[in-house]
Coordinates of C-alpha atoms in Angstrom, one line a residue:
X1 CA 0.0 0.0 0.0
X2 CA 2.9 2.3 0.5
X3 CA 3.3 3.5 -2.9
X4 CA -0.2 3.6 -3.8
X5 CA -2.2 7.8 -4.3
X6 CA -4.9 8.3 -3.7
X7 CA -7.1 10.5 -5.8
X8 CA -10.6 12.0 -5.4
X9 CA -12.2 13.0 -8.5
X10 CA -15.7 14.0 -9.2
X11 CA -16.0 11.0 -11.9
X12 CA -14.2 8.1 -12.0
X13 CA -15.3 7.7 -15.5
X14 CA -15.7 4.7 -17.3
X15 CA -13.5 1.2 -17.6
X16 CA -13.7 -2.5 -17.8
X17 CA -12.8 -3.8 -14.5
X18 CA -10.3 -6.2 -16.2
X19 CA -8.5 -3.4 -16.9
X20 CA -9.5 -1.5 -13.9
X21 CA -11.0 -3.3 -10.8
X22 CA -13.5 -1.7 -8.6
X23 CA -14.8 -2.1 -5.1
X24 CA -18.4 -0.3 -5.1
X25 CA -19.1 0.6 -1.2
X26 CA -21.8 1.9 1.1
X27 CA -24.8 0.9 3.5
X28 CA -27.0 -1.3 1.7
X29 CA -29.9 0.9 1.4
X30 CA -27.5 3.3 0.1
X31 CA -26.7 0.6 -2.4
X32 CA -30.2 0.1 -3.4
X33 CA -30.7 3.9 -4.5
X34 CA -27.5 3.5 -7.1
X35 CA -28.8 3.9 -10.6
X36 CA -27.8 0.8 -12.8
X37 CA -27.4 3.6 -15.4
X38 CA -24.7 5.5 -13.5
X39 CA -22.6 2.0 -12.9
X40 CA -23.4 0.3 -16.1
X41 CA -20.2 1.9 -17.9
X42 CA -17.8 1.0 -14.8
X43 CA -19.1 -2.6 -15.1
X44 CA -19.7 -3.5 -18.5
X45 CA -19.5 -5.9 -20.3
X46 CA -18.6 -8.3 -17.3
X47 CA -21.2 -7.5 -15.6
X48 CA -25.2 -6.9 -16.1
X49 CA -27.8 -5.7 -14.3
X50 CA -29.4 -8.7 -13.8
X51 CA -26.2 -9.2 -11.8
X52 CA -26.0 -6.2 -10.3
X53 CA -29.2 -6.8 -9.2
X54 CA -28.7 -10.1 -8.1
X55 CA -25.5 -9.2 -5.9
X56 CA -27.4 -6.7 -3.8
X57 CA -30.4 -9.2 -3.1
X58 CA -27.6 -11.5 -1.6
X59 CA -26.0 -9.1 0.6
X60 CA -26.8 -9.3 4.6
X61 CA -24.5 -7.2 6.4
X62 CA -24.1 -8.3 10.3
X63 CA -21.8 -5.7 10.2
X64 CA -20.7 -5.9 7.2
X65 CA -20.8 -8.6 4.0
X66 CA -19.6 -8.2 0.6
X67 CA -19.8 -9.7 -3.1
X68 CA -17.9 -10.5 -6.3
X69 CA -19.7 -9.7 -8.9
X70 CA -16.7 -10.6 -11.5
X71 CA -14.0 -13.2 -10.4
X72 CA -11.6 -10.6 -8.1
X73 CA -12.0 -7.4 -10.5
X74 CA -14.8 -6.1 -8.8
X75 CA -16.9 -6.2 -5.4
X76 CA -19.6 -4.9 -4.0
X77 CA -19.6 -4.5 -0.1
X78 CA -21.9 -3.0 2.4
X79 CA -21.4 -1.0 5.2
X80 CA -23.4 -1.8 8.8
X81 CA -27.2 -0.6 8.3
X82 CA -27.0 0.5 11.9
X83 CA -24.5 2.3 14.5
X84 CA -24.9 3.0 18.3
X85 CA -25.7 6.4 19.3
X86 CA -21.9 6.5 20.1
X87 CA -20.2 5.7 17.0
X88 CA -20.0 7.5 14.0
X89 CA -23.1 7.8 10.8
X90 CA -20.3 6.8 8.5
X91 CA -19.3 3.4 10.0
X92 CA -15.8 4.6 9.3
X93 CA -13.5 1.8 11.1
X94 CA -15.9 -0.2 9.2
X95 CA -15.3 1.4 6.3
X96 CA -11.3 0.9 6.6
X97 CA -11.4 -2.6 7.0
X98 CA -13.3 -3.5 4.1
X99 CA -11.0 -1.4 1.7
X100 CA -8.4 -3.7 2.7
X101 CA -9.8 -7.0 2.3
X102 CA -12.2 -6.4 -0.5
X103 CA -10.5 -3.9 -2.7
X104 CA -9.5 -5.8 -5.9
X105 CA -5.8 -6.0 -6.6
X106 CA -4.5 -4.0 -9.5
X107 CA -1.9 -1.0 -10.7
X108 CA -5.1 1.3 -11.8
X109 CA -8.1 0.9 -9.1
X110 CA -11.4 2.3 -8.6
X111 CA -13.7 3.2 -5.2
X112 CA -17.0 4.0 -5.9
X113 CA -18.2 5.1 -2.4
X114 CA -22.0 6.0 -1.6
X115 CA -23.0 8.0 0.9
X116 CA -24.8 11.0 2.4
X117 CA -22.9 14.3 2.0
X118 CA -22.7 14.8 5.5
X119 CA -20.3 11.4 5.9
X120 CA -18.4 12.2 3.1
X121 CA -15.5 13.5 5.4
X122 CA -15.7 10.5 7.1
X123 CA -15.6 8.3 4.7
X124 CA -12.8 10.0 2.8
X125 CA -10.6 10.0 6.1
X126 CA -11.5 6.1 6.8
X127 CA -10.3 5.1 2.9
X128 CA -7.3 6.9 3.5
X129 CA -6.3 4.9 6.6
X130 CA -6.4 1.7 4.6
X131 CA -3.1 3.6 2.3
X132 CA -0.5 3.4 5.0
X133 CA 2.5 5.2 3.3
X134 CA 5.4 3.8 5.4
X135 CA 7.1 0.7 4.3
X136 CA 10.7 -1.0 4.5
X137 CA 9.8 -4.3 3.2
X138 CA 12.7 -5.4 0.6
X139 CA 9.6 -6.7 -2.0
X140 CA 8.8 -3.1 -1.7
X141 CA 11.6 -1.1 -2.7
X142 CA 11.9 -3.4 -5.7
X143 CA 8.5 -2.4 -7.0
X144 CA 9.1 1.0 -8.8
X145 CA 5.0 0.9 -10.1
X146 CA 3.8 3.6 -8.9
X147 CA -0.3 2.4 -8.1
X148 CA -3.2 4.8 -8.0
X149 CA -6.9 4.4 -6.5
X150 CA -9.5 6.2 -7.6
X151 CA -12.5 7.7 -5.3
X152 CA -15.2 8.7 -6.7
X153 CA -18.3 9.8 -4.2
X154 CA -21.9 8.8 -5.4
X155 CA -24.0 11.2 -2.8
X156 CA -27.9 9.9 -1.6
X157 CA -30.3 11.5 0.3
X158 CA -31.1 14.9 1.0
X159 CA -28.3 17.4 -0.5
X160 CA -27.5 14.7 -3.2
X161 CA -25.9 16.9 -5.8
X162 CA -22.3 16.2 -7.2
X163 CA -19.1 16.5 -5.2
X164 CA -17.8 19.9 -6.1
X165 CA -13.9 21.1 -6.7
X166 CA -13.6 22.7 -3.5
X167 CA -14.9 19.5 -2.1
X168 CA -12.6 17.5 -3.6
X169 CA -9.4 19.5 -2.9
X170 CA -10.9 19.4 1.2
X171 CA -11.2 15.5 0.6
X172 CA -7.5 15.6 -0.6
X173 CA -6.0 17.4 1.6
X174 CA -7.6 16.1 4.8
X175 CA -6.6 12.6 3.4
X176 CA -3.1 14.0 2.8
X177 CA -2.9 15.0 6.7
X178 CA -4.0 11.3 7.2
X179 CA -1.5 9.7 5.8
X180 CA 1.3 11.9 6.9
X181 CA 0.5 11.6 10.4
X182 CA 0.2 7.4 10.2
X183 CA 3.4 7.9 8.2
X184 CA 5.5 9.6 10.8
X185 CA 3.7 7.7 13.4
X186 CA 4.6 4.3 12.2
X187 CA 8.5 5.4 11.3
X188 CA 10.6 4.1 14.0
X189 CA 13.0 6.0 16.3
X190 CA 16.3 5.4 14.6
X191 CA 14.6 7.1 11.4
X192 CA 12.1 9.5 13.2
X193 CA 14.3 11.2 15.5
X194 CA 13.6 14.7 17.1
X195 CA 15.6 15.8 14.2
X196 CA 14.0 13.9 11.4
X197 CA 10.5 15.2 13.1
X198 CA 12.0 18.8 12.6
X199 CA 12.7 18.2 9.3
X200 CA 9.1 17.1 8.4
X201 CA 8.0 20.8 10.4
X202 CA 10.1 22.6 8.2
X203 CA 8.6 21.1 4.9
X204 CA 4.9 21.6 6.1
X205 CA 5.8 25.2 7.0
X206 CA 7.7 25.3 3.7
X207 CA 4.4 24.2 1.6
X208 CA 2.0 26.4 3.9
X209 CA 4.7 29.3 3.8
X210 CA 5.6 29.3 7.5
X211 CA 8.7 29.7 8.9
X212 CA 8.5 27.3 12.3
X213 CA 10.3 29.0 15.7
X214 CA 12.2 26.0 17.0
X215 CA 14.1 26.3 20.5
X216 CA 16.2 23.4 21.1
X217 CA 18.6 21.7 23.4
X218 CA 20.5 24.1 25.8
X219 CA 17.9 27.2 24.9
X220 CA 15.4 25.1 26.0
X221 CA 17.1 24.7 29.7
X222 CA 18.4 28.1 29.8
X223 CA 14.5 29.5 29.2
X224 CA 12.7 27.9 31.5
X225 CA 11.3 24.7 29.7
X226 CA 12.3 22.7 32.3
X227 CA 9.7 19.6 31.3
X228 CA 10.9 19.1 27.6
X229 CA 14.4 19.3 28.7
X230 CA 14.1 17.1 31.7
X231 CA 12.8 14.6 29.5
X232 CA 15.0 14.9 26.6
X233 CA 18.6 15.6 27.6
X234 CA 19.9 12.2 27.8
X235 CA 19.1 11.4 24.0
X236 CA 21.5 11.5 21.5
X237 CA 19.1 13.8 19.4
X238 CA 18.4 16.5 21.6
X239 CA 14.9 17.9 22.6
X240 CA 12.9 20.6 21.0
X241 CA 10.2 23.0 21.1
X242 CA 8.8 23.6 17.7
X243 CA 6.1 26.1 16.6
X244 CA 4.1 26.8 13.4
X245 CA 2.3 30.4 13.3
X246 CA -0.3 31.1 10.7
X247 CA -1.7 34.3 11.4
X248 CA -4.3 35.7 8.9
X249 CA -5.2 39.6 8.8
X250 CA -9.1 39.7 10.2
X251 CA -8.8 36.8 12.8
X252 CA -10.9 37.3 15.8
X253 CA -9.2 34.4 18.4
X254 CA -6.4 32.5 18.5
X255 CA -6.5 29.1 19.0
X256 CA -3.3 26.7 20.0
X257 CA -2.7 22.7 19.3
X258 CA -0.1 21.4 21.7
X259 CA 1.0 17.9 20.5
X260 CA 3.1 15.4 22.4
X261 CA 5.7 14.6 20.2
X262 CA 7.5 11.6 22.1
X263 CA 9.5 9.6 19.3
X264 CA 10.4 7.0 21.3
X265 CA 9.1 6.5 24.9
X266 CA 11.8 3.8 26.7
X267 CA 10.3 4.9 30.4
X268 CA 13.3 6.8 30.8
X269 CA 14.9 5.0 34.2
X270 CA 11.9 3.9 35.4
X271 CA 12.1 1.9 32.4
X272 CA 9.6 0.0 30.9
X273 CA 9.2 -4.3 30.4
X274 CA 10.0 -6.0 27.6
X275 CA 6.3 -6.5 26.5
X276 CA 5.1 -2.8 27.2
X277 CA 7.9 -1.1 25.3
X278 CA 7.5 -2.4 22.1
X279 CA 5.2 0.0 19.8
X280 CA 6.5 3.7 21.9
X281 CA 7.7 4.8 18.6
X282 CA 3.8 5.6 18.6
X283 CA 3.9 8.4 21.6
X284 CA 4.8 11.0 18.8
X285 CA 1.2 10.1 17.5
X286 CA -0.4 13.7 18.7
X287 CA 2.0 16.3 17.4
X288 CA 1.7 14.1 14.3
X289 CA -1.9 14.4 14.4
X290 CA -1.8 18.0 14.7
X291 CA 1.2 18.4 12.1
X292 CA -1.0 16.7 9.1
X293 CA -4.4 18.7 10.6
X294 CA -2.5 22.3 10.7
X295 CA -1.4 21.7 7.3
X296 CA -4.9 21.0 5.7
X297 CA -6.5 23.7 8.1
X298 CA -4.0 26.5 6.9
X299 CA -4.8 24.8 2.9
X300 CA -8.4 25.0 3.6
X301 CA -8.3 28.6 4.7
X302 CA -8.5 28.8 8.5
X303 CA -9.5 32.2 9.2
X304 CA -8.4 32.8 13.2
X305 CA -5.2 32.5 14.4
X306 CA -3.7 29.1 14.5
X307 CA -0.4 28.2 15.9
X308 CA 0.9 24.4 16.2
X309 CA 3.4 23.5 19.2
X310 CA 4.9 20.4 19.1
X311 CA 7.0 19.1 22.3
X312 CA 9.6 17.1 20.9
X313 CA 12.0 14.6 22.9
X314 CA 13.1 10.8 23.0
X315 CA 12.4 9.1 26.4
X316 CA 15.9 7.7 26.4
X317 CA 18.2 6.0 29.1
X318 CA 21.4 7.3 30.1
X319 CA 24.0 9.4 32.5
X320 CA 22.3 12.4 31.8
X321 CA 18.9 10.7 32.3
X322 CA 16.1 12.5 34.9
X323 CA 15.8 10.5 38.1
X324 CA 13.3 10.1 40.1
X325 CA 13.4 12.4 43.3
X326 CA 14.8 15.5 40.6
X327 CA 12.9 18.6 40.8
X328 CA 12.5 20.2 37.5
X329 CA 11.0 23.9 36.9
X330 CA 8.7 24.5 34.4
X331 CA 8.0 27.0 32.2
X332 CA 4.9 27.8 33.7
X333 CA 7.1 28.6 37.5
X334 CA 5.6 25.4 39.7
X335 CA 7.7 22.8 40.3
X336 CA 7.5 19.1 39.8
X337 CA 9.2 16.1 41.7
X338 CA 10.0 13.3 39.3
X339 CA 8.3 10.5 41.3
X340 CA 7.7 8.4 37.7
X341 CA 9.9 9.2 34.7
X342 CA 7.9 6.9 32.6
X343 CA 4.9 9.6 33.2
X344 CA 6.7 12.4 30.6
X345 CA 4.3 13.0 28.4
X346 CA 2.4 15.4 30.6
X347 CA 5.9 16.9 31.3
X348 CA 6.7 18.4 27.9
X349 CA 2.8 19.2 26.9
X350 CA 2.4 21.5 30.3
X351 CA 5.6 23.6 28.9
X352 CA 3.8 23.2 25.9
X353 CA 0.8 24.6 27.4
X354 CA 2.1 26.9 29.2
X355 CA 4.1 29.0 25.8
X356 CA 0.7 29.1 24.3
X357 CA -0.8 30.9 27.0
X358 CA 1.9 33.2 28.3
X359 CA 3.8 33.6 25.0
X360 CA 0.8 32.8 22.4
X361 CA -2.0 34.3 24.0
X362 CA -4.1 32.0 22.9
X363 CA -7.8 32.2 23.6
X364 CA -8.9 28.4 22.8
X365 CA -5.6 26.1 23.9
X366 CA -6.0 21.9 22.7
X367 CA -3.2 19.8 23.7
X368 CA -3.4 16.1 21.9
X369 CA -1.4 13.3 23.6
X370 CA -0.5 9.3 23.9
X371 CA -0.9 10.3 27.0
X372 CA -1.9 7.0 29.4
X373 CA -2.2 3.0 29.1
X374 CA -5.5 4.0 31.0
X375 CA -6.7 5.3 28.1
X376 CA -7.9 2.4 26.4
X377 CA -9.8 1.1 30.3
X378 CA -11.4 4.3 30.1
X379 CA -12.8 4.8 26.7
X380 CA -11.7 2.1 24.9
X381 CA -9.9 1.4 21.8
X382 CA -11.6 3.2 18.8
X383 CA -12.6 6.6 21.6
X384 CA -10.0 8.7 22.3
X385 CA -10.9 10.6 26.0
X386 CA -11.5 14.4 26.3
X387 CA -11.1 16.0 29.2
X388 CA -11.7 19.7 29.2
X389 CA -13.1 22.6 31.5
X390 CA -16.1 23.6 29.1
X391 CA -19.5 21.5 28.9
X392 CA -19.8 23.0 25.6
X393 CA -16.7 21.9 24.1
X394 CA -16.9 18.3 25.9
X395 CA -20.2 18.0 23.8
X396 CA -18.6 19.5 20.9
X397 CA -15.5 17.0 20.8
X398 CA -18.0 14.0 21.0
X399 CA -20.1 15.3 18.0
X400 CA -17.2 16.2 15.6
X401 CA -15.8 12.9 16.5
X402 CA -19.3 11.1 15.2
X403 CA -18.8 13.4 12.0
X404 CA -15.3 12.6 10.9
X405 CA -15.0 9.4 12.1
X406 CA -12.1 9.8 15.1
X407 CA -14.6 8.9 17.9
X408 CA -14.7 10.4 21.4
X409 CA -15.8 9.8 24.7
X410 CA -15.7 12.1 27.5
X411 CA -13.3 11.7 31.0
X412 CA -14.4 12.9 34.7
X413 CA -13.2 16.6 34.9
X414 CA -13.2 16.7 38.4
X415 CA -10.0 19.0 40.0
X416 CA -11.0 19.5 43.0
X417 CA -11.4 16.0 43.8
X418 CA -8.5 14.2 42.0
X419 CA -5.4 16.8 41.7
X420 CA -4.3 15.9 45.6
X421 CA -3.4 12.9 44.1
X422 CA -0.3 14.9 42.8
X423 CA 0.7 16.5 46.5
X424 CA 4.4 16.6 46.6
X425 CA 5.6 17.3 50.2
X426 CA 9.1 19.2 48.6
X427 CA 7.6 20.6 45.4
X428 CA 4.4 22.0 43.8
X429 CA 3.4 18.5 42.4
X430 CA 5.0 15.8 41.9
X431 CA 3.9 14.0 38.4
X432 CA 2.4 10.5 38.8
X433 CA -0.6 9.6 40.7
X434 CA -0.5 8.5 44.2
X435 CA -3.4 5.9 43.8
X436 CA -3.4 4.8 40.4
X437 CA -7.0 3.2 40.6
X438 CA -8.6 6.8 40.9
X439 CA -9.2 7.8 37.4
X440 CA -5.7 8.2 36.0
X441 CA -6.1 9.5 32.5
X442 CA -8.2 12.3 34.1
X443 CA -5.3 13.3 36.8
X444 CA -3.2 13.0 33.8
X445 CA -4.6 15.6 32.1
X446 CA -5.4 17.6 35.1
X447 CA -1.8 17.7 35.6
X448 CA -1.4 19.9 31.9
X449 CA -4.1 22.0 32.9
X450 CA -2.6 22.5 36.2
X451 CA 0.0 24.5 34.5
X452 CA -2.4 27.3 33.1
X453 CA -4.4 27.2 35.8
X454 CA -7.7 26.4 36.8
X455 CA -9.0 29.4 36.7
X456 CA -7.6 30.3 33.4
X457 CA -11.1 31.9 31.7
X458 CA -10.0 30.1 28.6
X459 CA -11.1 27.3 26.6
X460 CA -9.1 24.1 27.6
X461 CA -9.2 20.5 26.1
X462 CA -7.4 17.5 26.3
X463 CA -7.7 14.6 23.9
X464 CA -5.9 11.1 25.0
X465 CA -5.4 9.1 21.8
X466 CA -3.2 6.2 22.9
X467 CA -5.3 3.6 21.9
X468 CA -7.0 5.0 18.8
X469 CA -3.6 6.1 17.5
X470 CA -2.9 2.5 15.8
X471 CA -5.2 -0.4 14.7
X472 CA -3.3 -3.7 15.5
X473 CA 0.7 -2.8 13.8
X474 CA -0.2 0.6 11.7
X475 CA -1.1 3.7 12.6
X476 CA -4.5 5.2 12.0
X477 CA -3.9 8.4 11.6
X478 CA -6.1 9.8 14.6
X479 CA -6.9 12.9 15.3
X480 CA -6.3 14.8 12.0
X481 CA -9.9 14.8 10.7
X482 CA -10.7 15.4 14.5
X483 CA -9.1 18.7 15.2
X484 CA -10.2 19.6 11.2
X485 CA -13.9 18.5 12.2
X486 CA -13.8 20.2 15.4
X487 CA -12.7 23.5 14.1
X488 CA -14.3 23.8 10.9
X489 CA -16.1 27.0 11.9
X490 CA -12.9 28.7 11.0
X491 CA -12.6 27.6 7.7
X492 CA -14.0 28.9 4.7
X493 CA -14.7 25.6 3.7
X494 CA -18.2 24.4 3.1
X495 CA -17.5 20.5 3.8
X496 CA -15.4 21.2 7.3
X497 CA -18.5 23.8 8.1
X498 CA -21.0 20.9 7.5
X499 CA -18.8 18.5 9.9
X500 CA -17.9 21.1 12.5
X501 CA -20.8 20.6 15.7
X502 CA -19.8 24.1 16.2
X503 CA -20.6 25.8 12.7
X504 CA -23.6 28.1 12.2
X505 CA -25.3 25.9 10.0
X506 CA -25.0 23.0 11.7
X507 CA -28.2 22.6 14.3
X508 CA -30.8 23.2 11.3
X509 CA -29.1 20.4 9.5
X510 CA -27.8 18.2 12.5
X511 CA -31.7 18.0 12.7
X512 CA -32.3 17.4 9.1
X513 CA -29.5 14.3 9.3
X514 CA -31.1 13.0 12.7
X515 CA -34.5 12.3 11.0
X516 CA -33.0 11.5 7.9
X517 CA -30.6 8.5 9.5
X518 CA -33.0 6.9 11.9
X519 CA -33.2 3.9 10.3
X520 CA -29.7 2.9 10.1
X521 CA -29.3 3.9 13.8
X522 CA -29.4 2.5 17.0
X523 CA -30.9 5.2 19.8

């Protein structure tokens, strides 16, 4: 799959799928309102209506099911008729694994997706996740073919008109953002290095025309960042703080995404097993989230201020290593006693945090995070947690993730109650848990917000992706159509308004869509 593109076009046009196999996708009853007329010339002459016909009569999806209709050149599959209130319209993870078992083989390859236009997005980001980019198989480099796939979106139900340009390029790019994220996520360590991880900054800022601020290594010590240098400084490839600005004349607010950007997480001396350290070349999966999302937003025309920080350092082991019982300052003044150097994450993200607020001024700060194993006991594999200090944006998070597809489920936010757990009796806080049964993927985030402040009249969220982040070996990609989903609003962008909970439009047709899907759902 690594040297496959994908491309979204408004017609796929014609082909015999000898020559060009097909996979024709959707939710059956989405199926059923397909015009034999518009596949007829996609299909023919291997396969008639009668065919056609017949195939979707046979098809019972418990979730999902799926058909040849000639030899392995061309399937028809369906999509669950039915989702939970809590997962997502588009059956996205569905989605994804049906692209990879039933899309035919072939150089030249065709994806004929039906859906509503409001899980077009969705859809979009789920095909992209089946296209991991990174690959160091030996068969691989040997194949110099360069393979394409071909989406084109049939749309049903109300708003059923073609897919337009602008639609397209959104499709593209978000997918883009996809794929670059998995890709850096799934690199290992002795490839994606803090260094390499610059380097992949500086070409986004280079396409977008942004400049990044980076403040590395000894700068980083010498200002104050105490957490991303305590966690960094005994790696060969030294820490960093890196920061992309896009700052467009007429913005109104300025928003901040703080990502976690951990390329290799060894648990530092309080080192982690042989079985749990495998895989940490994923903790960089939320500044590589926000790196693909800022580059569609800022493509797509964000409107406000947007600034991407990305907290950049290798967990490593050695003389220079953080110890448990150091006190580091961080940039935010308060110090922390090291009582757990495998609990880091939190470390760099509340310096992180704490720039966008003093130095950024940022009125709306997200920080996105591996942050805990907990995680996954919390909410699960496929919902990332979000734990934030405004009803409105808790609510938000969970409806943008049923939009795009990166689901969502909410934490206890709860300070009062659960930040004693952090009481240090020779610092500010120490920073791990003292009972590690009382919600610790809430604590964990409480300990970020800790270093903005409680009180801080600003909007604060936190989204824990460690489980999410990967599906089995590969990385999914999460959180890029998230954060686009979730701040559509500021985009000029007609598809990311649709998908944002937060848009203007979106309760008259949030409404519309409820009444509309009820069949396929589950209340």
């Amino acid at each position: 799959m690594a040297n496959v593109g994908l491309q979204f076009q408004a017609s796929a046009g014609d082909a015999d799928p000898q020559t060009r196999p097909l996979l024709l996708l959707g939710q059956l009853h989405h199926l059923h309102r397909v015009p034999w007329s518009h596949v007829r010339g996609k299909l023919q002459p291997r396969v008639t209506e009668e065919l056609w016909q017949a195939a979707l009569s046979t098809l019972n999806p418990n979730p999902t099911d799926s058909c040849p209709l000639y030899l392995n050149y061309a399937t028809v599959a369906a999509l669950p008729s039915r989702v939970s209130r809590h997962n997502s319209p588009s059956a996205a993870h569905f989605l994804t694994r049906l692209v990879r078992t039933c899309l035919p083989p072939g150089t030249h390859r065709c994806i004929l997706m039906v859906c509503e236009r409001a899980d077009a997005f969705a859809s979009a980001c789920a095909l992209a996740r089946a296209f991991p980019l990174f690959t160091h198989r030996s068969g691989a480099s040997r194949r110099m073919e360069k393979k394409t796939v071909t989406v084109e979106f049939f749309l049903v139900g109300q708003d059923n008109g073609p897919v337009e340009v602008s639609t397209l390029q959104c499709l593209a790019n978000a997918t883009e953002g996809v794929r670059l994220a998995a890709r850096i996520v799934d690199t290992p360590c002795n490839e994606m290095n803090t260094d390499t991880f610059l380097e992949e900054i500086k070409k986004v800022g280079k396409d977008v025309g942004i400049t990044p601020t980076i403040i590395r290594d000894e700068e980083l010590k010498t200002r104050g960042f105490g957490g991303i240098y305590g966690v960094g400084k005994a790696a060969v490839h030294p820490p960093a703080l890196a920061i992309l600005s896009h700052t467009p004349d007429g913005a109104t607010q300025t928003i901040a995404w703080v990502g976690k950007g951990i390329v290799y997480d060894t648990g530092g001396l309080s080192i982690k097993g042989k079985t749990s350290m495998p895989g940490m070349k994923r903790d960089c999966g939320g500044a590589a989230a926000i790196l693909g999302a800022f580059r569609a937003a800022v493509k797509q025309g964000f409107k406000d201020n947007l600034h991407a920080v990305f907290c950049l350092a290798e967990n490593s082991v050695g003389p220079n290593a953080t110890r448990p019982d150091d006190i580091h300052l961080l940039y935010s003044g308060k110090t922390v006693e090291i009582n757990n150097t495998d609990a880091e994450g939190r470390l760099v993200l509340a310096d992180g945090v704490s720039y966008a607020c003093k130095d950024l001024g940022a009125d709306i700060i997200l920080d996105m995070a591996t942050l805990t194993g907990a995680q996954s006991i919390a909410t699960g594999k496929y919902h990332a947690a979000v734990l934030t200090n405004s009803a409105e944006w808790e609510a938000a998070c969970v409806k943008a993730g049923r939009k795009c597809g990166d689901l969502v489920h909410p934490l206890v936010y709860c300070p009062e109650l659960h930040f004693s757990e952090f009481t240090s009796a020779v610092a500010d806080m120490k920073n791990s848990v003292a009972d590690r049964d009382n919600s610790p993927s809430s604590c964990a985030g409480l300990f970020i917000a800790s270093h903005i402040g409680f009180d801080w009249p600003g909007v604060w969220v936190h989204v824990d992706i460690a489980a999410p982040v990967h599906a089995g070996e590969r990385a999914t990609g999460f959180g890029v159509a998230l954060l686009l989903a979730l701040f559509g609003r500021a985009s000029e962008d007609p598809l990311l308004n649709l998908v944002s909970p937060l848009g203007c439009e979106v309760d008259a047709q949030e409404e519309d869509s409820e009444r509309d899907s009820k069949r396929r759902r589950l209340v």
